[in-house]
Every structure is written in C-alpha cells, then in structure tokens.
CSV table of C-alpha atoms in Angstrom, one decimal:
chain,number,residue,atom,x,y,z
J,1,MET,CA,-131.3,32.1,-24.3
J,2,ALA,CA,-127.6,31.5,-24.2
J,3,HIS,CA,-125.4,34.5,-24.8
J,4,ILE,CA,-122.3,33.9,-27.0
J,5,LEU,CA,-119.3,36.1,-27.4
J,6,VAL,CA,-117.7,35.7,-30.9
J,7,VAL,CA,-114.1,37.0,-31.1
J,8,ASP,CA,-112.3,37.1,-34.4
J,9,ASP,CA,-110.5,39.9,-36.3
J,10,GLU,CA,-112.1,38.7,-39.6
J,11,ILE,CA,-115.5,40.4,-39.9
J,12,ASN,CA,-116.7,37.8,-42.4
J,13,ILE,CA,-116.1,35.0,-40.0
J,14,ARG,CA,-117.9,36.9,-37.2
J,15,LYS,CA,-120.8,37.6,-39.6
J,16,VAL,CA,-121.2,33.9,-40.6
J,17,VAL,CA,-121.0,32.7,-36.9
J,18,ARG,CA,-123.5,35.3,-35.8
J,19,GLU,CA,-125.9,34.4,-38.6
J,20,TYR,CA,-125.9,30.7,-37.7
J,21,ALA,CA,-125.9,31.3,-33.9
J,22,GLU,CA,-128.8,33.7,-34.1
J,23,PHE,CA,-130.7,31.2,-36.3
J,24,GLU,CA,-130.2,28.6,-33.5
J,25,GLY,CA,-131.7,31.1,-31.1
J,26,PHE,CA,-128.6,32.4,-29.4
J,27,GLU,CA,-127.8,36.0,-28.5
J,28,VAL,CA,-124.5,37.1,-29.9
J,29,THR,CA,-122.0,39.8,-29.1
J,30,GLU,CA,-118.9,40.4,-31.2
J,31,ALA,CA,-115.3,41.5,-30.5
J,32,GLU,CA,-112.6,42.0,-33.0
J,33,ASN,CA,-109.5,41.2,-30.8
J,34,GLY,CA,-108.5,39.6,-27.6
J,35,MET,CA,-108.2,42.8,-25.6
J,36,GLU,CA,-111.8,43.8,-26.4
J,37,ALA,CA,-112.9,40.3,-25.4
J,38,VAL,CA,-111.2,40.6,-22.0
J,39,ASN,CA,-112.8,44.0,-21.4
J,40,LEU,CA,-116.3,42.7,-22.4
J,41,CYS,CA,-116.0,39.7,-20.1
J,42,HIS,CA,-114.9,41.9,-17.3
J,43,ASP,CA,-118.2,43.9,-17.5
J,44,ASN,CA,-120.6,41.2,-18.8
J,45,ASP,CA,-121.4,37.5,-18.4
J,46,TYR,CA,-121.4,35.1,-21.3
J,47,ASP,CA,-122.4,31.5,-21.5
J,48,LEU,CA,-119.8,30.6,-24.1
J,49,ILE,CA,-116.9,32.2,-26.1
J,50,ILE,CA,-115.9,31.4,-29.6
J,51,MET,CA,-112.4,32.7,-29.9
J,52,ASP,CA,-109.9,32.9,-32.7
J,53,VAL,CA,-106.3,32.3,-31.9
J,54,MET,CA,-104.3,34.7,-34.1
J,55,MET,CA,-105.6,38.3,-33.5
J,56,PRO,CA,-104.0,41.7,-33.1
J,57,ARG,CA,-103.4,43.3,-29.7
J,58,LEU,CA,-104.0,40.1,-27.7
J,59,ASP,CA,-104.1,36.6,-29.1
J,60,GLY,CA,-106.8,34.1,-28.3
J,61,TYR,CA,-104.7,32.0,-25.9
J,62,SER,CA,-103.6,35.0,-23.9
J,63,ALA,CA,-107.2,36.4,-23.8
J,64,CYS,CA,-108.5,33.0,-22.7
J,65,LYS,CA,-106.0,32.8,-19.8
J,66,GLU,CA,-106.8,36.3,-18.7
J,67,ILE,CA,-110.6,35.7,-18.8
J,68,HIS,CA,-110.3,32.5,-16.8
J,69,LYS,CA,-108.5,34.4,-14.0
J,70,SER,CA,-111.9,35.8,-12.9
J,71,LYS,CA,-114.6,33.9,-14.8
J,72,ASN,CA,-115.1,30.2,-15.7
J,73,ILE,CA,-116.6,30.7,-19.2
J,74,PRO,CA,-116.4,27.7,-21.6
J,75,VAL,CA,-114.3,28.5,-24.7
J,76,ILE,CA,-114.3,27.0,-28.2
J,77,MET,CA,-111.1,28.0,-30.0
J,78,LEU,CA,-110.8,28.7,-33.7
J,79,SER,CA,-107.5,28.4,-35.5
J,80,ALA,CA,-106.1,28.0,-39.0
J,81,ARG,CA,-103.4,25.8,-37.4
J,82,GLY,CA,-104.4,22.2,-36.8
J,83,GLU,CA,-101.2,20.8,-35.4
J,84,GLU,CA,-101.6,18.6,-32.3
J,85,TYR,CA,-99.3,20.9,-30.3
J,86,ASP,CA,-101.7,23.8,-30.8
J,87,LYS,CA,-104.7,21.7,-29.7
J,88,LEU,CA,-102.9,20.3,-26.6
J,89,PHE,CA,-101.8,23.8,-25.6
J,90,GLY,CA,-105.4,25.0,-25.9
J,91,PHE,CA,-106.6,22.1,-23.7
J,92,GLU,CA,-103.9,22.9,-21.1
J,93,ILE,CA,-105.1,26.4,-20.6
J,94,GLY,CA,-108.7,25.3,-20.2
J,95,VAL,CA,-110.2,25.5,-23.8
J,96,ASP,CA,-113.2,23.2,-24.0
J,97,ASP,CA,-113.1,22.5,-27.8
J,98,TYR,CA,-110.9,23.3,-30.8
J,99,VAL,CA,-112.1,23.9,-34.3
J,100,VAL,CA,-109.7,24.2,-37.3
J,101,LYS,CA,-110.4,26.7,-40.0
J,102,PRO,CA,-111.9,26.5,-42.5
J,103,PHE,CA,-114.8,25.0,-40.6
J,104,SER,CA,-118.4,24.0,-41.1
J,105,PRO,CA,-120.8,26.5,-39.4
J,106,LYS,CA,-123.2,23.7,-38.8
J,107,GLU,CA,-120.6,21.6,-37.1
J,108,LEU,CA,-119.5,24.6,-35.0
J,109,MET,CA,-123.1,25.1,-33.8
J,110,ALA,CA,-123.3,21.4,-33.0
J,111,ARG,CA,-120.2,21.8,-30.8
J,112,VAL,CA,-121.6,24.9,-29.2
J,113,LYS,CA,-124.8,23.0,-28.2
J,114,VAL,CA,-122.7,20.2,-26.8
J,115,VAL,CA,-120.5,22.5,-24.7
J,116,LEU,CA,-123.5,24.5,-23.4
J,117,LYS,CA,-125.4,21.4,-22.5
J,118,ARG,CA,-122.5,19.9,-20.6
J,119,ASN,CA,-121.9,23.1,-18.6
J,120,THR,CA,-125.6,23.5,-17.9
J,121,ARG,CA,-125.7,20.0,-16.6
J,122,GLN,CA,-122.7,20.5,-14.3
J,123,ASP,CA,-124.2,23.8,-13.0
J,124,GLU,CA,-127.4,22.0,-12.1
J,125,GLN,CA,-125.7,19.3,-10.2
J,126,VAL,CA,-125.0,20.2,-6.6
J,127,GLN,CA,-122.0,18.2,-5.3
J,128,PRO,CA,-121.4,19.0,-1.6
J,129,ASP,CA,-119.2,16.0,-1.1
J,130,LYS,CA,-115.6,16.2,0.1
J,131,TYR,CA,-113.2,13.3,-0.3
J,132,GLU,CA,-109.8,12.6,1.3
J,133,PHE,CA,-107.4,10.0,0.1
J,134,GLU,CA,-104.2,10.0,2.2
J,135,GLY,CA,-102.8,13.5,1.5
J,136,LEU,CA,-105.1,14.2,-1.4
J,137,ALA,CA,-108.2,16.3,-0.5
J,138,VAL,CA,-110.9,16.9,-3.1
J,139,ASP,CA,-113.7,19.4,-2.5
J,140,ILE,CA,-116.2,19.1,-5.3
J,141,ALA,CA,-118.6,21.8,-4.2
J,142,GLY,CA,-115.7,24.3,-3.8
J,143,ARG,CA,-113.9,23.0,-6.9
J,144,GLU,CA,-110.7,22.8,-4.9
J,145,VAL,CA,-108.0,20.1,-4.7
J,146,TYR,CA,-105.2,20.0,-2.1
J,147,VAL,CA,-102.1,17.9,-2.4
J,148,ASN,CA,-100.4,17.5,1.0
J,149,GLY,CA,-102.1,20.7,2.2
J,150,GLU,CA,-101.1,22.8,-0.9
J,151,LYS,CA,-103.8,24.0,-3.2
J,152,ALA,CA,-103.4,22.5,-6.6
J,153,SER,CA,-103.5,24.7,-9.7
J,154,MET,CA,-105.3,22.8,-12.5
J,155,THR,CA,-107.2,23.6,-15.7
J,156,PRO,CA,-111.1,23.5,-15.6
J,157,LYS,CA,-111.1,20.2,-17.5
J,158,GLU,CA,-108.6,18.6,-15.1
J,159,TYR,CA,-111.0,19.5,-12.2
J,160,ASP,CA,-113.9,18.0,-14.2
J,161,LEU,CA,-112.1,14.9,-15.0
J,162,LEU,CA,-110.8,14.3,-11.4
J,163,PHE,CA,-114.2,15.0,-9.9
J,164,TYR,CA,-115.8,12.5,-12.2
J,165,LEU,CA,-113.2,9.9,-11.5
J,166,VAL,CA,-113.5,10.4,-7.7
J,167,LYS,CA,-117.3,10.3,-7.8
J,168,ASN,CA,-117.0,6.9,-9.6
J,169,LYS,CA,-114.0,5.6,-7.6
J,170,ASN,CA,-113.1,2.0,-8.0
J,171,ILE,CA,-115.3,1.8,-11.1
J,172,ALA,CA,-113.7,0.9,-14.5
J,173,LEU,CA,-114.4,3.8,-16.9
J,174,SER,CA,-113.8,3.5,-20.7
J,175,ARG,CA,-112.3,6.3,-22.7
J,176,ASP,CA,-115.6,6.7,-24.5
J,177,LYS,CA,-117.5,6.9,-21.2
J,178,LEU,CA,-115.1,9.6,-20.0
J,179,LEU,CA,-115.5,11.6,-23.2
J,180,GLU,CA,-119.3,11.4,-23.0
J,181,GLU,CA,-119.5,12.3,-19.3
J,182,VAL,CA,-116.7,14.8,-18.9
J,183,TRP,CA,-116.6,16.4,-22.4
J,184,GLY,CA,-120.2,15.9,-23.1
J,185,TYR,CA,-119.9,14.2,-26.4
J,186,ASP,CA,-119.0,10.8,-27.9
J,187,PHE,CA,-118.2,11.7,-31.5
J,188,PHE,CA,-116.1,14.9,-31.6
J,189,GLY,CA,-113.3,13.7,-29.3
J,190,ASP,CA,-110.9,10.8,-29.5
J,191,ASP,CA,-108.8,8.7,-27.2
J,192,ARG,CA,-105.8,11.1,-27.3
J,193,THR,CA,-108.0,13.8,-25.7
J,194,VAL,CA,-108.6,11.6,-22.7
J,195,ASP,CA,-105.1,10.3,-22.5
J,196,THR,CA,-103.6,13.8,-22.7
J,197,HIS,CA,-105.8,15.2,-19.9
J,198,ILE,CA,-105.0,12.1,-17.7
J,199,LYS,CA,-101.3,12.8,-18.1
J,200,MET,CA,-101.8,16.5,-17.2
J,201,LEU,CA,-104.0,15.4,-14.2
J,202,ARG,CA,-101.4,12.9,-13.0
J,203,ASN,CA,-98.7,15.6,-13.1
J,204,SER,CA,-100.9,17.9,-11.0
J,205,LEU,CA,-101.5,15.2,-8.4
J,206,GLY,CA,-97.8,14.5,-7.8
J,207,GLU,CA,-97.3,11.4,-5.7
J,208,TYR,CA,-101.1,10.7,-5.6
J,209,ARG,CA,-101.1,10.0,-9.3
J,210,LYS,CA,-101.0,6.5,-8.1
J,211,PHE,CA,-104.7,6.6,-7.5
J,212,ILE,CA,-105.4,6.9,-11.3
J,213,VAL,CA,-104.9,3.4,-12.7
J,214,THR,CA,-104.6,2.7,-16.4
J,215,LEU,CA,-106.8,-0.2,-17.6
J,216,ARG,CA,-104.9,-1.5,-20.6
J,217,GLY,CA,-107.1,-1.5,-23.7
J,218,MET,CA,-110.0,0.1,-22.0
J,219,GLY,CA,-109.6,3.3,-20.0
J,220,TYR,CA,-109.0,4.3,-16.4
J,221,LYS,CA,-110.1,3.9,-12.8
J,222,PHE,CA,-109.6,6.0,-9.7
J,223,GLU,CA,-108.6,3.3,-7.3
J,224,ALA,CA,-108.6,4.2,-3.6
J,225,ALA,CA,-110.1,3.0,-0.3
J,226,ASN,CA,-113.2,4.6,1.1
J,227,GLN,CA,-112.4,7.2,3.8
C-alpha cells in the first residue's frame, strides 16, 4: 500500500484528496503547511507527496527543495496559478507533475497512479552500468553525472532523462516515447515538457550538450561512440 503525504492549508482540499486516495487503497497522512511537511518527511518515508504551492510558514516550492535534499520522494504540485512560468519552475526543482486548481479528484488520482507506477518501475530496475563519453561520466547505479571531473547538480527528472537517453544511445527517440518512458504517461504531458527538460539538461552538461542531437519534427537522440 502506497503512503501519500497530502500538504495543503485548506482543510476541505485535504479532506477531498484523502477521501479519493483512501478509496483507491492508499494510506494518507496530512500536513497543513510546508514546514510540517518537511518535519514529517524527516521522520517518515512516503511514496508520494501531493503539495500545494501557496501555504503559510513555508511554501510548497521551498518545502519540496528542502525535502529533496535528503529524500527522493516524487511530488505532485497543486496550484491555483497555471502560468507556464510556474510549471517550469516546478519542473526545475524536481516536481514530477503539476495540477492546476480547481482540479478533478479523479484526474489527480490517475496522475498519482502514473507517478507511483513510474517510480516503482525505476526502483525495480537495477542499472549497474557506467558510461564515459570523452569528459562526460554517467553512473546510472549511483545516479551521478560528472562533467570534466566535476559532479553535476541536476534535478531528478534531468537524471532520469539523461539515463534513458544514454541507455538508448544512437537510437532516435520521439517526444511521445520520451514522455511515455521517462514521465510514465503519454497523455498528461506535451512536447513542451520534453523540450524544456532537454534545454535544462543541455545546460547542465555544458560542452557535452553536443551529444544530445535534435531530430527536427521528431524528437532527440543521444549520439556518441561506444566506449
């Protein structure tokens, strides 16, 4: 049974999410602000967090960043603001999905299942492989990337995207395929999600951004010689 932490300062929203989540068979813990969520995550393990953005004491973005310093828990962010900037900022700090209020509880539960399934699948896959491409070193098992000997600092989704590209190096991958395999769904995301994360990943790789080749009208390919 997956254990979900629901964080929102509005008790009615927590009540609705709890009702639907428990109906789906999930265990639910509630927190009414970001600071409480950080403290709960320090002392407990959760399979997923549903987090509101605007909360007293500590906002959702700050709480997410603080939690990810010690634990890699997937996060679905809730917000009354649906601007692209807000979504992109959420993705940059490692948010797995973004739901705009008012939302459909049924759709939220569908997204929860997708995120949980993707993370379970990744946990079950043991990837001991290490790759080196010139000055770029990729350690999949250790979830570490080094650029010219310096450890790169990337979001969880950047790691996931790079690892999938590397494991499928020299293979053309469509945006839909990347959405399905890296994000775990093929109907909630769109091309901009992939393109935004590719841009972020290229920035993190510096000069080795050259290995990620854009395939016009299709998608991307990690193009490098076997070493």
